[in-house]
Coordinates of N, CA and C in Angstrom, one line a residue:
X22 N -136.5 -26.3 -117.6 CA -136.4 -25.4 -116.4 C -137.8 -25.1 -115.9
X23 N -137.9 -25.3 -114.6 CA -139.2 -25.2 -113.9 C -139.6 -23.7 -113.8
X24 N -140.9 -23.5 -113.8 CA -141.4 -22.2 -113.5 C -141.7 -22.0 -112.0
X25 N -141.5 -20.8 -111.5 CA -141.7 -20.5 -110.1 C -142.9 -19.6 -110.0
X26 N -144.0 -20.1 -109.4 CA -145.2 -19.3 -109.3 C -145.3 -18.8 -107.8
X27 N -145.3 -17.5 -107.6 CA -145.5 -17.0 -106.2 C -147.0 -16.7 -106.1
X28 N -147.7 -17.3 -105.1 CA -149.1 -17.1 -104.9 C -149.4 -16.7 -103.5
X29 N -150.5 -16.1 -103.3 CA -151.0 -15.7 -102.0 C -151.5 -17.0 -101.3
X30 N -151.0 -17.2 -100.0 CA -151.4 -18.5 -99.4 C -152.9 -18.6 -99.1
X31 N -153.6 -17.5 -98.8 CA -155.0 -17.6 -98.5 C -155.9 -17.3 -99.7
X32 N -155.4 -16.6 -100.7 CA -156.1 -16.2 -101.9 C -155.3 -16.4 -103.1
X33 N -154.9 -17.6 -103.4 CA -154.0 -17.9 -104.5 C -154.6 -17.4 -105.9
X34 N -153.7 -16.8 -106.7 CA -154.2 -16.3 -108.0 C -154.6 -17.4 -108.9
X35 N -155.8 -17.4 -109.4 CA -156.4 -18.4 -110.2 C -155.6 -18.6 -111.5
X36 N -155.1 -17.5 -112.1 CA -154.4 -17.6 -113.4 C -153.1 -18.4 -113.2
X37 N -152.4 -18.2 -112.1 CA -151.2 -19.0 -111.9 C -151.4 -20.4 -111.6
X38 N -152.5 -20.7 -110.9 CA -152.8 -22.1 -110.6 C -153.3 -22.8 -111.9
X39 N -154.0 -22.1 -112.8 CA -154.4 -22.6 -114.1 C -153.2 -22.9 -114.9
X40 N -152.1 -22.1 -114.9 CA -150.9 -22.4 -115.6 C -150.3 -23.7 -115.1
X41 N -150.3 -23.8 -113.7 CA -149.7 -25.0 -113.1 C -150.5 -26.3 -113.5
X42 N -151.8 -26.1 -113.5 CA -152.7 -27.2 -113.9 C -152.4 -27.7 -115.4
X43 N -152.1 -26.7 -116.2 CA -151.8 -27.0 -117.6 C -150.5 -27.7 -117.7
X44 N -149.5 -27.4 -116.9 CA -148.3 -28.1 -116.9 C -148.5 -29.6 -116.4
X45 N -149.3 -29.7 -115.4 CA -149.7 -31.1 -115.0 C -150.3 -31.9 -116.1
X46 N -151.2 -31.2 -116.8 CA -151.9 -31.9 -118.0 C -150.9 -32.3 -119.1
X47 N -149.8 -31.7 -119.1 CA -148.8 -32.0 -120.1 C -147.8 -33.0 -119.6
X48 N -148.0 -33.6 -118.4 CA -147.2 -34.6 -117.9 C -146.1 -34.1 -116.9
X49 N -146.2 -32.9 -116.5 CA -145.2 -32.3 -115.6 C -145.4 -32.7 -114.2
X50 N -144.4 -32.5 -113.4 CA -144.5 -32.6 -111.9 C -144.4 -31.2 -111.3
X51 N -145.2 -31.0 -110.3 CA -145.3 -29.7 -109.7 C -145.1 -29.8 -108.2
X52 N -144.3 -29.0 -107.6 CA -144.1 -28.9 -106.1 C -145.1 -27.9 -105.6
X53 N -145.8 -28.2 -104.5 CA -146.8 -27.4 -104.0 C -146.9 -27.5 -102.5
X54 N -147.2 -26.4 -101.8 CA -147.4 -26.5 -100.3 C -148.6 -27.2 -99.9
X55 N -148.6 -27.9 -98.7 CA -149.7 -28.5 -98.1 C -149.8 -28.0 -96.7
X56 N -150.7 -28.7 -95.9 CA -150.8 -28.3 -94.5 C -149.7 -29.1 -93.7
X57 N -148.9 -29.8 -94.3 CA -147.7 -30.4 -93.6 C -146.4 -29.8 -94.2
X58 N -145.9 -30.5 -95.2 CA -144.7 -30.0 -95.9 C -145.0 -29.8 -97.4
X59 N -144.0 -29.4 -98.1 CA -144.2 -29.4 -99.6 C -144.3 -30.8 -100.1
X60 N -145.1 -30.9 -101.2 CA -145.3 -32.2 -101.8 C -145.0 -32.0 -103.3
X61 N -144.8 -33.1 -104.0 CA -144.7 -33.1 -105.5 C -145.9 -33.9 -106.0
X62 N -146.6 -33.3 -106.9 CA -147.9 -33.9 -107.4 C -147.8 -34.1 -108.9
X63 N -148.7 -35.1 -109.3 CA -148.8 -35.4 -110.7 C -150.3 -35.8 -111.0
X64 N -150.7 -35.8 -112.2 CA -152.0 -36.3 -112.5 C -152.2 -37.8 -112.3
X65 N -153.3 -38.2 -111.8 CA -153.5 -39.6 -111.4 C -153.5 -40.5 -112.6
X66 N -154.0 -40.0 -113.8 CA -154.1 -40.8 -115.0 C -152.9 -40.8 -115.9
X67 N -151.8 -40.2 -115.4 CA -150.6 -40.1 -116.2 C -149.5 -41.1 -115.7
X68 N -149.4 -42.2 -116.5 CA -148.5 -43.3 -116.1 C -147.0 -42.8 -116.0
X69 N -146.6 -42.1 -117.0 CA -145.2 -41.6 -117.1 C -144.9 -40.7 -115.9
X70 N -145.9 -39.8 -115.6 CA -145.7 -38.8 -114.5 C -145.6 -39.6 -113.2
X71 N -146.4 -40.6 -113.0 CA -146.3 -41.4 -111.8 C -144.9 -42.0 -111.6
X72 N -144.4 -42.5 -112.7 CA -143.1 -43.1 -112.7 C -142.0 -42.1 -112.4
X73 N -142.2 -40.9 -112.9 CA -141.2 -39.8 -112.6 C -141.3 -39.4 -111.2
X74 N -142.5 -39.4 -110.6 CA -142.7 -39.1 -109.2 C -141.9 -40.0 -108.3
X75 N -142.0 -41.3 -108.6 CA -141.2 -42.3 -107.8 C -139.7 -42.1 -108.1
X76 N -139.3 -41.8 -109.3 CA -137.9 -41.7 -109.6 C -137.3 -40.4 -108.9
X77 N -138.1 -39.4 -108.8 CA -137.6 -38.2 -108.2 C -137.3 -38.4 -106.7
X78 N -138.1 -39.2 -106.0 CA -137.9 -39.6 -104.6 C -137.1 -40.8 -104.4
X79 N -136.8 -41.6 -105.4 CA -136.1 -42.8 -105.2 C -136.9 -43.9 -104.6
X80 N -138.2 -43.9 -105.0 CA -139.1 -44.9 -104.4 C -139.4 -46.0 -105.3
X81 N -139.7 -47.2 -104.7 CA -140.1 -48.4 -105.5 C -141.6 -48.5 -105.5
X82 N -142.1 -49.5 -106.2 CA -143.5 -49.6 -106.3 C -144.2 -50.1 -105.1
X83 N -143.5 -50.5 -104.1 CA -144.0 -50.9 -102.8 C -144.4 -49.8 -101.9
X84 N -143.9 -48.6 -102.2 CA -144.2 -47.4 -101.4 C -145.5 -46.8 -101.8
X85 N -146.4 -46.7 -100.8 CA -147.7 -46.1 -101.1 C -147.6 -44.6 -101.5
X86 N -148.1 -44.3 -102.7 CA -148.2 -42.9 -103.0 C -149.5 -42.4 -102.4
X87 N -149.7 -41.1 -102.3 CA -150.9 -40.6 -101.7 C -151.8 -39.8 -102.7
X88 N -153.1 -40.0 -102.6 CA -154.0 -39.3 -103.4 C -154.5 -38.1 -102.6
X89 N -154.3 -36.9 -103.1 CA -154.8 -35.7 -102.5 C -156.2 -35.4 -103.1
X90 N -157.2 -35.4 -102.2 CA -158.6 -35.2 -102.6 C -159.2 -33.9 -102.1
X91 N -160.3 -33.4 -102.7 CA -160.9 -32.1 -102.3 C -161.8 -32.3 -101.1
X92 N -162.4 -33.5 -100.9 CA -163.4 -33.7 -99.9 C -163.7 -35.1 -99.7
X93 N -164.5 -35.4 -98.7 CA -164.9 -36.8 -98.4 C -165.6 -37.5 -99.5
X94 N -166.4 -36.8 -100.2 CA -167.2 -37.4 -101.3 C -166.2 -38.0 -102.4
X95 N -165.1 -37.2 -102.6 CA -164.1 -37.7 -103.6 C -163.4 -38.9 -103.1
X96 N -163.1 -39.0 -101.8 CA -162.4 -40.1 -101.2 C -163.2 -41.4 -101.5
X97 N -164.5 -41.4 -101.4 CA -165.3 -42.6 -101.5 C -165.3 -43.1 -103.0
X98 N -164.9 -42.3 -103.9 CA -164.8 -42.7 -105.3 C -163.6 -43.6 -105.5
X99 N -162.5 -43.3 -104.8 CA -161.2 -44.0 -105.0 C -160.8 -45.0 -103.9
X100 N -161.6 -45.0 -102.8 CA -161.3 -46.0 -101.7 C -162.6 -46.5 -101.2
X101 N -162.5 -47.8 -100.7 CA -163.7 -48.4 -100.1 C -163.7 -47.9 -98.6
X102 N -164.8 -47.3 -98.2 CA -165.0 -46.8 -96.9 C -166.3 -47.2 -96.3
X103 N -166.2 -47.9 -95.1 CA -167.4 -48.3 -94.4 C -167.8 -47.2 -93.4
X104 N -168.9 -47.5 -92.7 CA -169.5 -46.4 -91.9 C -168.5 -46.0 -90.8
X105 N -167.9 -46.9 -90.1 CA -167.0 -46.5 -89.0 C -165.7 -45.8 -89.6
X106 N -165.2 -46.2 -90.7 CA -164.1 -45.5 -91.3 C -164.6 -44.1 -91.7
X107 N -165.8 -43.9 -92.3 CA -166.3 -42.7 -92.7 C -166.3 -41.7 -91.5
X108 N -166.8 -42.2 -90.4 CA -166.9 -41.3 -89.2 C -165.5 -40.8 -88.8
X109 N -164.5 -41.7 -88.9 CA -163.2 -41.3 -88.5 C -162.6 -40.2 -89.5
X110 N -162.9 -40.5 -90.8 CA -162.4 -39.5 -91.8 C -163.1 -38.2 -91.7
X111 N -164.4 -38.2 -91.3 CA -165.1 -36.9 -91.1 C -164.5 -36.1 -90.0
X112 N -164.1 -36.8 -88.9 CA -163.4 -36.1 -87.8 C -162.1 -35.5 -88.2
X113 N -161.4 -36.2 -89.1 CA -160.0 -35.8 -89.4 C -159.8 -34.9 -90.5
X114 N -160.8 -34.8 -91.4 CA -160.5 -34.0 -92.7 C -161.3 -32.7 -92.7
X115 N -160.7 -31.7 -93.3 CA -159.4 -31.6 -93.8 C -158.3 -31.5 -92.7
X116 N -157.1 -32.0 -92.9 CA -156.1 -31.9 -91.9 C -154.9 -32.7 -92.3
X117 N -153.9 -32.7 -91.4 CA -152.6 -33.4 -91.7 C -152.6 -34.9 -91.4
X118 N -153.5 -35.6 -92.1 CA -153.6 -37.0 -91.9 C -153.5 -37.7 -93.2
X119 N -152.9 -38.9 -93.2 CA -153.0 -39.8 -94.4 C -153.6 -41.1 -94.0
X120 N -154.6 -41.5 -94.7 CA -155.3 -42.8 -94.4 C -155.0 -43.8 -95.4
X121 N -154.5 -45.0 -95.0 CA -154.3 -46.1 -95.9 C -155.6 -46.9 -96.0
X122 N -156.2 -47.0 -97.2 CA -157.5 -47.6 -97.5 C -157.4 -48.5 -98.6
X123 N -158.4 -49.4 -98.7 CA -158.4 -50.3 -99.8 C -158.9 -49.5 -101.1
X124 N -158.1 -49.7 -102.1 CA -158.3 -48.9 -103.4 C -159.5 -49.5 -104.1
X125 N -160.3 -48.7 -104.8 CA -161.3 -49.1 -105.7 C -160.7 -49.3 -107.1
X126 N -161.5 -49.7 -108.0 CA -161.0 -49.9 -109.4 C -160.8 -48.6 -110.1
X127 N -161.2 -47.5 -109.5 CA -160.9 -46.2 -110.1 C -159.4 -45.8 -110.0
X128 N -158.7 -46.5 -109.1 CA -157.3 -46.2 -108.9 C -156.5 -47.1 -109.9
X129 N -155.7 -46.5 -110.7 CA -154.9 -47.4 -111.6 C -154.0 -48.3 -110.8
X130 N -153.9 -49.5 -111.3 CA -153.1 -50.6 -110.5 C -151.7 -50.1 -110.3
X131 N -151.1 -49.4 -111.2 CA -149.7 -49.0 -111.1 C -149.4 -48.1 -110.0
X132 N -150.5 -47.4 -109.4 CA -150.2 -46.5 -108.3 C -150.7 -47.0 -107.0
X133 N -151.4 -48.1 -106.9 CA -151.7 -48.7 -105.6 C -150.6 -49.7 -105.2
X134 N -150.6 -50.1 -104.0 CA -149.6 -51.0 -103.5 C -149.8 -52.4 -104.3
X135 N -148.7 -52.9 -104.8 CA -148.9 -54.0 -105.8 C -149.4 -55.3 -105.1
X136 N -149.2 -55.5 -103.9 CA -149.7 -56.8 -103.2 C -150.9 -56.6 -102.4
X137 N -151.1 -55.4 -101.8 CA -152.2 -55.2 -100.9 C -153.3 -54.4 -101.5
X138 N -153.1 -53.8 -102.7 CA -154.2 -53.0 -103.4 C -154.7 -51.9 -102.5
X139 N -153.8 -51.2 -101.9 CA -154.1 -50.1 -101.0 C -153.6 -48.8 -101.5
X140 N -154.1 -47.7 -101.0 CA -153.7 -46.4 -101.5 C -153.8 -45.4 -100.3
X141 N -152.8 -44.5 -100.2 CA -152.9 -43.5 -99.2 C -153.8 -42.3 -99.7
X142 N -154.7 -41.9 -98.9 CA -155.6 -40.8 -99.3 C -155.7 -39.8 -98.2
X143 N -155.7 -38.5 -98.6 CA -155.9 -37.4 -97.6 C -156.6 -36.2 -98.2
X144 N -157.2 -35.4 -97.3 CA -157.7 -34.1 -97.7 C -156.9 -33.0 -97.0
X145 N -156.0 -32.3 -97.7 CA -155.2 -31.3 -97.0 C -156.0 -30.1 -96.6
X146 N -155.6 -29.4 -95.5 CA -156.2 -28.2 -95.1 C -155.3 -27.0 -95.6
X147 N -155.2 -26.8 -96.9 CA -154.4 -25.8 -97.4 C -155.0 -25.3 -98.7
X148 N -155.3 -24.0 -98.7 CA -156.0 -23.3 -99.8 C -155.3 -23.5 -101.2
X149 N -154.0 -23.4 -101.2 CA -153.3 -23.5 -102.5 C -153.4 -24.8 -103.1
X150 N -153.2 -25.9 -102.4 CA -153.3 -27.2 -103.0 C -154.7 -27.6 -103.4
X151 N -155.7 -27.2 -102.5 CA -157.1 -27.5 -102.8 C -157.6 -26.7 -104.0
X152 N -157.1 -25.5 -104.2 CA -157.5 -24.8 -105.4 C -156.8 -25.3 -106.7
X153 N -155.6 -25.9 -106.5 CA -155.0 -26.5 -107.7 C -155.7 -27.8 -108.1
X154 N -156.1 -28.6 -107.1 CA -156.9 -29.8 -107.4 C -158.2 -29.4 -108.1
X155 N -158.8 -28.3 -107.7 CA -160.0 -27.8 -108.3 C -159.8 -27.4 -109.8
X156 N -158.6 -26.8 -110.0 CA -158.3 -26.4 -111.4 C -158.1 -27.6 -112.2
X157 N -157.5 -28.7 -111.7 CA -157.2 -29.9 -112.4 C -158.5 -30.7 -112.7
X158 N -159.4 -30.6 -111.7 CA -160.7 -31.3 -111.8 C -160.7 -32.7 -111.3
X159 N -159.7 -33.2 -110.7 CA -159.6 -34.5 -110.1 C -158.5 -34.6 -109.1
X160 N -158.5 -35.6 -108.2 CA -157.4 -35.7 -107.3 C -156.1 -35.8 -107.9
X161 N -155.1 -35.5 -107.1 CA -153.7 -35.5 -107.6 C -152.9 -36.6 -106.8
X162 N -152.0 -37.2 -107.6 CA -151.1 -38.2 -107.0 C -150.0 -37.4 -106.4
X163 N -149.5 -37.8 -105.2 CA -148.5 -37.0 -104.5 C -147.5 -37.9 -103.7
X164 N -146.4 -37.2 -103.4 CA -145.5 -37.8 -102.4 C -144.8 -36.6 -101.7
X165 N -144.5 -36.7 -100.4 CA -143.8 -35.7 -99.7 C -142.4 -35.4 -100.4
X166 N -142.1 -34.2 -100.4 CA -140.8 -33.8 -101.1 C -139.6 -33.9 -100.1
X167 N -139.1 -35.1 -100.1 CA -137.9 -35.5 -99.3 C -136.8 -35.8 -100.2
X168 N -135.7 -35.1 -100.2 CA -134.6 -35.5 -101.1 C -134.1 -36.9 -100.8
X169 N -133.7 -37.6 -101.9 CA -133.2 -39.0 -101.8 C -132.0 -39.0 -100.8
X170 N -132.0 -40.0 -99.9 CA -131.0 -40.2 -98.9 C -131.0 -39.2 -97.8
X171 N -132.1 -38.4 -97.7 CA -132.3 -37.4 -96.6 C -133.6 -37.8 -95.9
X172 N -133.7 -37.3 -94.7 CA -134.8 -37.6 -93.8 C -135.9 -36.5 -93.6
X173 N -135.5 -35.3 -93.9 CA -136.4 -34.1 -93.7 C -137.0 -33.6 -94.9
X174 N -138.3 -33.3 -94.8 CA -139.0 -32.8 -96.0 C -138.6 -31.3 -96.2
X175 N -138.6 -30.9 -97.4 CA -138.3 -29.5 -97.8 C -139.4 -28.6 -97.5
X176 N -139.1 -27.3 -97.1 CA -140.1 -26.4 -96.7 C -140.0 -25.0 -97.4
X177 N -138.9 -24.8 -98.1 CA -138.7 -23.5 -98.7 C -138.8 -23.6 -100.3
X178 N -139.7 -22.8 -100.9 CA -139.9 -23.0 -102.3 C -138.7 -22.6 -103.1
X179 N -137.9 -21.6 -102.7 CA -136.7 -21.3 -103.5 C -135.7 -22.4 -103.4
X180 N -135.5 -23.0 -102.2 CA -134.6 -24.2 -102.1 C -135.1 -25.3 -103.0
X181 N -136.4 -25.6 -103.0 CA -136.9 -26.6 -103.9 C -136.6 -26.3 -105.4
X182 N -136.8 -25.0 -105.8 CA -136.6 -24.6 -107.1 C -135.1 -24.8 -107.5
X183 N -134.2 -24.4 -106.6 CA -132.8 -24.5 -106.8 C -132.4 -26.0 -107.0
X184 N -132.9 -26.9 -106.2 CA -132.6 -28.3 -106.3 C -133.2 -29.0 -107.4
X185 N -134.4 -28.7 -107.8 CA -135.2 -29.5 -108.7 C -135.6 -28.8 -110.0
X186 N -135.0 -27.7 -110.3 CA -135.5 -26.9 -111.4 C -135.5 -27.6 -112.8
X187 N -134.6 -28.6 -112.9 CA -134.5 -29.4 -114.1 C -135.4 -30.7 -114.1
X188 N -136.0 -31.0 -113.0 CA -136.8 -32.2 -112.8 C -138.3 -31.9 -112.7
X189 N -138.6 -30.6 -112.3 CA -140.0 -30.2 -112.1 C -140.5 -29.3 -113.2
X190 N -141.8 -29.3 -113.4 CA -142.3 -28.3 -114.4 C -142.6 -27.0 -113.7
X191 N -142.9 -27.0 -112.4 CA -143.2 -25.8 -111.7 C -143.0 -26.0 -110.2
X192 N -142.8 -24.9 -109.5 CA -142.8 -24.8 -108.0 C -143.8 -23.7 -107.7
X193 N -144.8 -24.1 -106.9 CA -145.7 -23.1 -106.4 C -145.3 -22.6 -105.0
X194 N -144.9 -21.3 -104.9 CA -144.5 -20.8 -103.7 C -145.7 -20.2 -103.0
X195 N -146.2 -20.9 -102.0 CA -147.3 -20.4 -101.2 C -146.8 -20.1 -99.7
X196 N -145.5 -19.8 -99.6 CA -145.0 -19.5 -98.3 C -144.6 -20.8 -97.6
X197 N -143.9 -20.7 -96.4 CA -143.5 -21.9 -95.7 C -144.6 -22.7 -95.1
X198 N -144.3 -24.0 -95.0 CA -145.3 -25.0 -94.5 C -144.8 -25.4 -93.0
X199 N -145.5 -26.3 -92.5 CA -145.2 -26.8 -91.1 C -143.9 -27.5 -91.0
X200 N -143.4 -28.0 -92.2 CA -142.1 -28.8 -92.2 C -142.2 -30.0 -91.3
X201 N -143.3 -30.7 -91.4 CA -143.5 -31.9 -90.6 C -144.3 -32.9 -91.5
X202 N -144.4 -34.1 -91.0 CA -145.1 -35.1 -91.8 C -146.6 -35.2 -91.3
X203 N -147.4 -35.8 -92.1 CA -148.8 -36.2 -91.7 C -148.7 -37.4 -90.8
X204 N -149.7 -37.5 -90.0 CA -149.9 -38.8 -89.2 C -150.6 -39.8 -90.1
X205 N -150.0 -41.0 -90.2 CA -150.5 -42.0 -91.1 C -151.3 -43.1 -90.3
X206 N -152.5 -43.3 -90.7 CA -153.4 -44.3 -90.0 C -153.8 -45.4 -91.1
X207 N -153.5 -46.6 -90.7 CA -153.9 -47.7 -91.6 C -155.3 -48.2 -91.2
X208 N -156.2 -48.1 -92.2 CA -157.6 -48.5 -91.9 C -158.0 -49.8 -92.6
X209 N -157.0 -50.6 -93.0 CA -157.3 -51.8 -93.8 C -157.4 -53.0 -92.9
X210 N -157.1 -52.9 -91.6 CA -157.2 -54.0 -90.7 C -158.4 -54.0 -89.9
X211 N -158.5 -54.8 -88.8 CA -159.7 -55.0 -88.0 C -159.9 -53.7 -87.2
X212 N -158.8 -53.0 -86.9 CA -158.9 -51.7 -86.1 C -157.9 -50.7 -86.7
X213 N -158.2 -49.4 -86.5 CA -157.3 -48.4 -87.0 C -155.9 -48.6 -86.4
X214 N -154.8 -48.4 -87.1 CA -153.5 -48.6 -86.6 C -152.7 -47.3 -87.0
X215 N -152.1 -46.7 -86.0 CA -151.3 -45.5 -86.3 C -149.9 -46.0 -86.7
X216 N -149.5 -45.8 -87.9 CA -148.2 -46.3 -88.4 C -147.1 -45.3 -88.5
X217 N -147.5 -44.0 -88.4 CA -146.5 -42.9 -88.3 C -147.2 -41.8 -87.6
X218 N -146.5 -41.3 -86.6 CA -146.9 -40.1 -85.8 C -146.4 -38.8 -86.5
X219 N -147.3 -37.8 -86.7 CA -146.9 -36.6 -87.3 C -147.6 -35.4 -86.7
X220 N -148.1 -34.5 -87.5 CA -148.8 -33.3 -87.1 C -150.1 -33.6 -86.4
X221 N -150.8 -34.6 -87.0 CA -152.1 -35.0 -86.4 C -152.0 -35.7 -85.1
X222 N -152.8 -35.3 -84.1 CA -152.8 -36.0 -82.8 C -153.8 -37.1 -82.8
X223 N -153.4 -38.4 -82.7 CA -154.3 -39.5 -82.8 C -155.4 -39.4 -81.7
X224 N -155.0 -38.8 -80.5 CA -156.0 -38.8 -79.4 C -157.2 -38.0 -79.8
X225 N -157.1 -37.0 -80.7 CA -158.2 -36.2 -81.2 C -159.2 -37.1 -81.9
X226 N -158.8 -38.2 -82.4 CA -159.6 -39.2 -83.1 C -160.0 -40.4 -82.3
X227 N -159.6 -40.3 -81.0 CA -159.9 -41.4 -80.1 C -159.0 -42.6 -80.3
X228 N -157.8 -42.3 -80.8 CA -156.8 -43.4 -81.0 C -155.6 -43.1 -80.1
X229 N -154.9 -44.2 -79.7 CA -153.7 -44.0 -78.9 C -152.5 -44.0 -79.8

């Protein structure tokens, strides 16, 4: 049975996030608010948890999972970023953007795209998830919480708890999110390519 942690969205209680971090350390999955919709997160170094993350969403290994990072410095540890890409990332982060980048060897092969060796990376603009990452001490592997065979991401913590209380270790209730997707930009080609439109406006980054 999952635990339900109610936290203040701007000043989340450290002791509750520490409990959630402990559940992640034990291999659990945790639902948490972001600056787009709720996401499910797991520790990056936990193979079984990564498999459970995919199973929860009904995803195969070809689907890019996303790494939630605290800042730009952390991104450069897990993805190869050149100067032009860095400038774009600096404009966009933190915010509702996901960037597809070439993964470094710091990313376990099991969580990067099997043929392209890429990873989705973002820095969310949400105090709750950023403080949780801080508690864990490293980026978290994530996927948007969309029920299998549905199209819309979940936005209500109680609804998430009711649906997934036997599959999650915890749900962090930080209030409602935007209930929309991030904008996804592929930076692995010759030029940035917008592959999904969401909350982030590509024009703000000089992209069409």
